[in-house]
mmCIF file of C-alpha atoms in Angstrom:
data_model
loop_
_atom_site.group_PDB
_atom_site.id
_atom_site.type_symbol
_atom_site.label_atom_id
_atom_site.label_comp_id
_atom_site.label_asym_id
_atom_site.label_seq_id
_atom_site.Cartn_x
_atom_site.Cartn_y
_atom_site.Cartn_z
ATOM 1 C CA UNK A 1454 203.282 205.702 75.982
ATOM 2 C CA UNK A 1455 203.483 208.460 74.409
ATOM 3 C CA UNK A 1456 206.448 210.845 74.884
ATOM 4 C CA UNK A 1457 205.723 214.142 75.882
ATOM 5 C CA UNK A 1458 207.352 217.260 75.706
ATOM 6 C CA UNK A 1459 206.350 220.970 77.084
ATOM 7 C CA UNK A 1460 208.762 224.160 76.022
ATOM 8 C CA UNK A 1461 208.146 227.215 78.769
ATOM 9 C CA UNK A 1462 209.896 230.734 79.039
ATOM 10 C CA UNK A 1463 209.899 232.522 81.998
ATOM 11 C CA UNK A 1464 209.884 236.058 80.599
ATOM 12 C CA UNK A 1465 206.922 234.808 78.353
ATOM 13 C CA UNK A 1466 204.386 233.218 81.102
ATOM 14 C CA UNK A 1467 201.645 233.641 78.323
ATOM 15 C CA UNK A 1468 202.598 231.001 76.108
ATOM 16 C CA UNK A 1469 203.273 227.327 76.203
ATOM 17 C CA UNK A 1470 204.270 224.926 73.896
ATOM 18 C CA UNK A 1471 204.301 221.312 73.311
ATOM 19 C CA UNK A 1472 205.551 218.022 71.542
ATOM 20 C CA UNK A 1473 203.851 214.522 71.496
ATOM 21 C CA UNK A 1474 204.930 211.607 70.253
ATOM 22 C CA UNK A 1475 202.837 209.007 70.759
ATOM 23 C CA UNK A 1476 200.571 205.483 68.283
ATOM 24 C CA UNK A 1477 198.439 205.434 70.942
ATOM 25 C CA UNK A 1478 196.537 208.772 72.629
ATOM 26 C CA UNK A 1479 193.003 209.598 71.565
ATOM 27 C CA UNK A 1480 191.951 212.858 74.050
ATOM 28 C CA UNK A 1481 188.471 212.977 74.860
ATOM 29 C CA UNK A 1482 186.127 216.335 74.927
ATOM 30 C CA UNK A 1483 188.117 218.537 76.600
ATOM 31 C CA UNK A 1484 188.448 222.176 76.678
ATOM 32 C CA UNK A 1485 191.454 224.674 77.160
ATOM 33 C CA UNK A 1486 191.742 228.316 78.666
ATOM 34 C CA UNK A 1487 193.538 229.441 76.020
ATOM 35 C CA UNK A 1488 193.918 229.780 72.207
ATOM 36 C CA UNK A 1489 195.320 226.561 71.351
ATOM 37 C CA UNK A 1490 196.796 225.842 67.810
ATOM 38 C CA UNK A 1491 198.329 223.220 65.953
ATOM 39 C CA UNK A 1492 200.490 220.745 63.687
ATOM 40 C CA UNK A 1493 200.655 217.695 62.736
ATOM 41 C CA UNK A 1494 203.048 215.943 61.764
ATOM 42 C CA UNK A 1495 202.593 212.860 61.026
ATOM 43 C CA UNK A 1496 199.827 210.638 60.969
ATOM 44 C CA UNK A 1497 196.322 212.573 61.316
ATOM 45 C CA UNK A 1498 193.559 212.165 63.702
ATOM 46 C CA UNK A 1499 190.098 212.668 63.145
ATOM 47 C CA UNK A 1500 189.309 215.940 65.104
ATOM 48 C CA UNK A 1501 185.886 216.227 66.674
ATOM 49 C CA UNK A 1502 185.405 220.244 66.906
ATOM 50 C CA UNK A 1503 182.338 221.765 68.623
ATOM 51 C CA UNK A 1504 179.958 218.783 67.036
ATOM 52 C CA UNK A 1505 181.622 219.195 63.867
ATOM 53 C CA UNK A 1506 183.779 215.898 63.318
ATOM 54 C CA UNK A 1507 187.485 217.249 60.697
ATOM 55 C CA UNK A 1508 190.078 215.150 58.823
ATOM 56 C CA UNK A 1509 193.422 217.092 60.445
ATOM 57 C CA UNK A 1510 196.604 215.013 57.816
ATOM 58 C CA UNK A 1511 199.905 215.160 57.940
ATOM 59 C CA UNK A 1512 201.328 219.361 57.683
ATOM 60 C CA UNK A 1513 198.080 220.772 58.566
ATOM 61 C CA UNK A 1514 197.348 222.972 61.444
ATOM 62 C CA UNK A 1515 194.080 223.391 62.987
ATOM 63 C CA UNK A 1516 193.307 225.813 66.188
ATOM 64 C CA UNK A 1517 190.598 225.966 68.434
ATOM 65 C CA UNK A 1518 189.255 229.229 70.269
ATOM 66 C CA UNK A 1519 189.066 229.466 74.089
ATOM 67 C CA UNK A 1520 186.594 227.193 76.008
ATOM 68 C CA UNK A 1521 185.862 225.586 72.684
ATOM 69 C CA UNK A 1522 184.702 221.533 73.512
ATOM 70 C CA UNK A 1523 187.503 219.142 71.103
ATOM 71 C CA UNK A 1524 188.672 215.678 70.798
ATOM 72 C CA UNK A 1525 191.076 214.518 68.705
ATOM 73 C CA UNK A 1526 191.832 210.250 67.695
ATOM 74 C CA UNK A 1527 194.497 209.762 65.837
ATOM 75 C CA UNK A 1528 194.270 206.168 62.907
ATOM 76 C CA UNK A 1529 195.793 203.771 64.746
ATOM 77 C CA UNK A 1530 198.404 201.375 64.475
ATOM 78 C CA UNK A 1531 199.965 205.064 63.158
ATOM 79 C CA UNK A 1532 202.736 206.407 64.388
ATOM 80 C CA UNK A 1533 201.416 210.457 65.807
ATOM 81 C CA UNK A 1534 203.817 213.569 66.204
ATOM 82 C CA UNK A 1535 202.452 216.514 66.296
ATOM 83 C CA UNK A 1536 202.993 220.148 68.191
ATOM 84 C CA UNK A 1537 200.795 222.242 69.992
ATOM 85 C CA UNK A 1538 201.367 226.003 70.722
ATOM 86 C CA UNK A 1539 199.140 227.509 73.779
ATOM 87 C CA UNK A 1540 198.974 231.443 74.141
ATOM 88 C CA UNK A 1541 195.978 233.020 76.918
ATOM 89 C CA UNK A 1542 193.422 235.439 75.859
ATOM 90 C CA UNK A 1543 194.961 238.387 77.908
ATOM 91 C CA UNK A 1544 197.875 238.825 75.288
ATOM 92 C CA UNK A 1545 195.691 238.037 72.981
ATOM 93 C CA UNK A 1546 193.488 240.537 73.326
ATOM 94 C CA UNK A 1547 195.925 243.276 72.266
ATOM 95 C CA UNK A 1548 195.090 242.193 68.970
ATOM 96 C CA UNK A 1549 192.519 244.390 67.289
ATOM 97 C CA UNK A 1550 189.198 243.627 67.683
ATOM 98 C CA UNK A 1551 188.393 242.331 63.620
ATOM 99 C CA UNK A 1552 191.296 240.617 63.726
ATOM 100 C CA UNK A 1553 190.487 238.624 67.443
ATOM 101 C CA UNK A 1554 187.069 237.241 65.699
ATOM 102 C CA UNK A 1555 188.562 235.338 62.347
ATOM 103 C CA UNK A 1556 190.233 233.820 65.695
ATOM 104 C CA UNK A 1557 187.856 232.527 67.333
ATOM 105 C CA UNK A 1558 186.419 230.016 65.653
ATOM 106 C CA UNK A 1559 188.380 226.185 64.940
ATOM 107 C CA UNK A 1560 189.686 225.905 61.085
ATOM 108 C CA UNK A 1561 191.942 224.601 58.764
ATOM 109 C CA UNK A 1562 194.120 226.830 56.932
ATOM 110 C CA UNK A 1563 194.423 224.894 53.169
ATOM 111 C CA UNK A 1564 196.875 225.865 49.727
ATOM 112 C CA UNK A 1565 199.965 228.619 50.423
ATOM 113 C CA UNK A 1566 198.577 230.538 53.442
ATOM 114 C CA UNK A 1567 198.801 226.792 55.257
ATOM 115 C CA UNK A 1568 202.636 226.517 53.712
ATOM 116 C CA UNK A 1569 202.984 230.166 55.505
ATOM 117 C CA UNK A 1570 201.666 229.413 59.017
ATOM 118 C CA UNK A 1571 203.111 225.686 59.035
ATOM 119 C CA UNK A 1572 206.900 227.526 58.610
ATOM 120 C CA UNK A 1573 205.783 230.463 61.313
ATOM 121 C CA UNK A 1574 204.583 227.748 64.224
ATOM 122 C CA UNK A 1575 207.906 225.870 63.792
ATOM 123 C CA UNK A 1576 210.242 229.038 63.671
ATOM 124 C CA UNK A 1577 208.221 230.365 67.031
ATOM 125 C CA UNK A 1578 208.146 226.576 68.588
ATOM 126 C CA UNK A 1579 211.282 225.912 67.679
ATOM 127 C CA UNK A 1580 212.304 229.743 69.518
ATOM 128 C CA UNK A 1581 210.928 227.635 72.484
ATOM 129 C CA UNK A 1582 211.775 225.230 72.299
ATOM 130 C CA UNK A 1583 215.900 226.313 71.936
ATOM 131 C CA UNK A 1584 215.579 228.834 74.496
ATOM 132 C CA UNK A 1585 215.652 231.997 71.627
ATOM 133 C CA UNK A 1586 216.156 235.453 73.539
ATOM 134 C CA UNK A 1587 211.778 237.098 74.894
ATOM 135 C CA UNK A 1588 212.416 239.078 71.638
ATOM 136 C CA UNK A 1589 212.650 236.094 69.094
ATOM 137 C CA UNK A 1590 210.139 234.058 70.267
ATOM 138 C CA UNK A 1591 207.594 236.793 71.141
ATOM 139 C CA UNK A 1592 208.383 238.467 67.746
ATOM 140 C CA UNK A 1593 208.456 234.903 65.955
ATOM 141 C CA UNK A 1594 204.750 234.525 67.703
ATOM 142 C CA UNK A 1595 203.699 237.653 66.074
ATOM 143 C CA UNK A 1596 204.566 236.767 62.902
ATOM 144 C CA UNK A 1597 202.215 233.231 63.237
ATOM 145 C CA UNK A 1598 199.433 235.200 64.686
ATOM 146 C CA UNK A 1599 199.402 237.944 61.251
ATOM 147 C CA UNK A 1600 199.965 235.210 59.235
ATOM 148 C CA UNK A 1601 197.339 233.544 60.798
ATOM 149 C CA UNK A 1602 194.071 236.364 60.072
ATOM 150 C CA UNK A 1603 195.392 237.565 57.547
ATOM 151 C CA UNK A 1604 192.884 237.544 54.604
ATOM 152 C CA UNK A 1605 194.368 235.119 52.828
ATOM 153 C CA UNK A 1606 198.721 234.452 51.921
ATOM 154 C CA UNK A 1607 199.243 237.018 49.371
ATOM 155 C CA UNK A 1608 198.880 239.406 51.896
ATOM 156 C CA UNK A 1609 201.916 238.107 53.828
ATOM 157 C CA UNK A 1610 204.664 239.615 52.240
ATOM 158 C CA UNK A 1611 203.883 242.912 50.389
ATOM 159 C CA UNK A 1612 203.418 246.223 52.055
ATOM 160 C CA UNK A 1613 203.337 249.857 51.413
ATOM 161 C CA UNK A 1614 206.547 251.733 51.974
ATOM 162 C CA UNK A 1615 205.994 253.463 55.457
ATOM 163 C CA UNK A 1616 204.956 257.277 55.798
ATOM 164 C CA UNK A 1617 206.179 260.162 57.444
ATOM 165 C CA UNK A 1618 204.793 259.028 61.169
ATOM 166 C CA UNK A 1619 205.288 255.278 60.695
ATOM 167 C CA UNK A 1620 209.509 256.182 60.410
ATOM 168 C CA UNK A 1621 208.831 257.842 63.671
ATOM 169 C CA UNK A 1622 207.999 254.049 65.097
ATOM 170 C CA UNK A 1623 210.789 252.949 63.773
ATOM 171 C CA UNK A 1624 213.119 255.303 64.392
ATOM 172 C CA UNK A 1625 212.277 255.450 68.415
ATOM 173 C CA UNK A 1626 212.570 251.265 68.593
ATOM 174 C CA UNK A 1627 215.994 251.880 66.444
ATOM 175 C CA UNK A 1628 216.888 254.679 69.190
ATOM 176 C CA UNK A 1629 216.099 252.559 72.232
ATOM 177 C CA UNK A 1630 218.025 249.210 70.698
ATOM 178 C CA UNK A 1631 220.963 250.867 69.934
ATOM 179 C CA UNK A 1632 220.690 252.787 73.715
ATOM 180 C CA UNK A 1633 219.875 249.318 74.612
ATOM 181 C CA UNK A 1634 221.342 246.630 72.166
ATOM 182 C CA UNK A 1635 223.544 244.942 75.248
ATOM 183 C CA UNK A 1636 220.834 243.838 77.146
ATOM 184 C CA UNK A 1637 217.272 241.550 77.160
ATOM 185 C CA UNK A 1638 214.853 243.581 75.553
ATOM 186 C CA UNK A 1639 211.151 242.662 75.896
ATOM 187 C CA UNK A 1640 208.723 243.440 72.665
ATOM 188 C CA UNK A 1641 206.505 245.210 76.267
ATOM 189 C CA UNK A 1642 209.634 247.505 76.461
ATOM 190 C CA UNK A 1643 209.589 248.528 72.843
ATOM 191 C CA UNK A 1644 205.937 248.700 73.224
ATOM 192 C CA UNK A 1645 206.001 250.985 75.837
ATOM 193 C CA UNK A 1646 208.796 253.147 74.123
ATOM 194 C CA UNK A 1647 207.332 253.688 70.672
ATOM 195 C CA UNK A 1648 203.654 253.942 72.299
ATOM 196 C CA UNK A 1649 201.952 251.843 70.176
ATOM 197 C CA UNK A 1650 201.400 247.873 70.377
ATOM 198 C CA UNK A 1651 203.502 245.678 69.438
ATOM 199 C CA UNK A 1652 201.815 244.195 66.233
ATOM 200 C CA UNK A 1653 201.899 247.330 64.751
ATOM 201 C CA UNK A 1654 204.607 247.926 66.066
ATOM 202 C CA UNK A 1655 206.292 243.953 64.736
ATOM 203 C CA UNK A 1656 204.627 245.523 60.825
ATOM 204 C CA UNK A 1657 206.476 249.022 60.998
ATOM 205 C CA UNK A 1658 209.326 247.988 62.112
ATOM 206 C CA UNK A 1659 209.647 245.338 59.196
ATOM 207 C CA UNK A 1660 208.402 247.987 57.057
ATOM 208 C CA UNK A 1661 210.962 250.234 57.615
ATOM 209 C CA UNK A 1662 214.336 248.937 58.012
ATOM 210 C CA UNK A 1663 213.583 245.160 56.687
ATOM 211 C CA UNK A 1664 214.008 242.785 59.751
ATOM 212 C CA UNK A 1665 212.576 242.208 63.263
ATOM 213 C CA UNK A 1666 213.566 244.237 65.908
ATOM 214 C CA UNK A 1667 214.872 241.096 67.331
ATOM 215 C CA UNK A 1668 217.810 240.307 64.104
ATOM 216 C CA UNK A 1669 218.208 245.118 64.197
ATOM 217 C CA UNK A 1670 220.064 244.261 67.902
ATOM 218 C CA UNK A 1671 221.355 241.120 66.408
ATOM 219 C CA UNK A 1672 223.500 243.027 63.722
ATOM 220 C CA UNK A 1673 224.040 246.069 66.655
ATOM 221 C CA UNK A 1674 225.948 243.989 68.964
ATOM 222 C CA UNK A 1675 228.190 241.566 65.908
ATOM 223 C CA UNK A 1676 228.779 245.196 65.214
ATOM 224 C CA UNK A 1677 230.161 245.886 68.268
ATOM 225 C CA UNK A 1678 232.020 242.569 68.545
ATOM 226 C CA UNK A 1679 233.777 243.370 65.390
ATOM 227 C CA UNK A 1680 235.247 247.054 67.117
ATOM 228 C CA UNK A 1681 235.709 244.872 70.475
ATOM 229 C CA UNK A 1682 238.392 241.835 68.490
ATOM 230 C CA UNK A 1683 239.580 244.717 66.829
ATOM 231 C CA UNK A 1684 240.803 245.446 69.926
ATOM 232 C CA UNK A 1685 242.318 242.311 70.706
ATOM 233 C CA UNK A 1686 240.572 242.160 74.082
ATOM 234 C CA UNK A 1687 239.500 237.847 75.603
ATOM 235 C CA UNK A 1688 235.792 236.851 72.968
ATOM 236 C CA UNK A 1689 234.719 235.738 76.714
ATOM 237 C CA UNK A 1690 234.426 239.074 77.520
ATOM 238 C CA UNK A 1691 233.001 240.124 74.575
ATOM 239 C CA UNK A 1692 230.430 237.062 74.368
ATOM 240 C CA UNK A 1693 229.170 238.742 77.839
ATOM 241 C CA UNK A 1694 229.762 242.652 77.141
ATOM 242 C CA UNK A 1695 227.461 242.164 74.278
ATOM 243 C CA UNK A 1696 224.036 240.454 75.723
ATOM 244 C CA UNK A 1697 225.353 236.431 74.709
ATOM 245 C CA UNK A 1698 224.615 233.804 77.199
ATOM 246 C CA UNK A 1699 227.674 232.037 76.264
ATOM 247 C CA UNK A 1700 230.793 231.853 73.699
ATOM 248 C CA UNK A 1701 228.730 229.292 71.751
ATOM 249 C CA UNK A 1702 225.805 231.766 71.001
ATOM 250 C CA UNK A 1703 227.803 234.343 70.616
ATOM 251 C CA UNK A 1704 230.351 232.495 68.238
ATOM 252 C CA UNK A 1705 226.733 230.972 66.248
ATOM 253 C CA UNK A 1706 225.801 234.509 65.854
ATOM 254 C CA UNK A 1707 228.925 235.939 64.595
ATOM 255 C CA UNK A 1708 229.624 233.514 62.369
ATOM 256 C CA UNK A 1709 226.410 233.768 60.294
ATOM 257 C CA UNK A 1710 226.866 237.256 60.020
ATOM 258 C CA UNK A 1711 230.421 237.711 59.164
ATOM 259 C CA UNK A 1712 231.383 234.976 57.666
ATOM 260 C CA UNK A 1713 233.892 233.459 60.204
ATOM 261 C CA UNK A 1714 234.267 232.205 63.424
ATOM 262 C CA UNK A 1715 235.430 235.753 66.283
ATOM 263 C CA UNK A 1716 238.827 233.872 66.874
ATOM 264 C CA UNK A 1717 239.302 233.944 63.302
ATOM 265 C CA UNK A 1718 238.634 237.295 62.633
ATOM 266 C CA UNK A 1719 240.201 238.908 65.631
ATOM 267 C CA UNK A 1720 243.343 237.060 63.910
ATOM 268 C CA UNK A 1721 242.957 238.005 60.451
ATOM 269 C CA UNK A 1722 243.617 241.961 61.733
#
């Protein structure tokens, strides 16, 4: 019997994740109304994509545009594990037309690009499954889509220095995050504040600050928490005040940045 789990976030209605483990599950010809991208974790499958047969092995990614007829027939008696992301077209339409067209074909990725996209895919699914903030999860999804549409893997990590106009947008985003770092900021809010698309926003902000917006927000939270810990305030109050959903989440985030727990930090002052 297959074990299938779905992941959703009410704040991200355009996105759904799926994780499946099975050894006897085949999908007959069907289509999705969403853009679908998947990763085979174990086993391999014979995929039928709009009349074309494609072999998809473990570690490989495959995608289907909305409404494309396809089917999957994994090898029998072999453990088959895979993950999927389903993205609604209305969200994808925020992409530039040329980028969207490159998504609208079924394809397999090879070499370094498959590896780069696989890492981003797993990060996006991980954020969605673990209950990451909407800002974290949507940022991960945007970075995945940008990797998918990049002409080759060499384009993923190299960018020129930002210009004057780009600095203006980065400053707007930083100012907004500094004023609202304790809240559940979304990319939609940052998009409205900066006046540019969220896809362009992520590119510019990472180029100008070397961090995605959610990581910058987290640093603002941690720095504020350090000041409050120095005042010997209760840790549980500081965790809530700085926007973490519980003390455990706060402690984990704090330790990654400071190298010690909030309690140890407070005791050393």
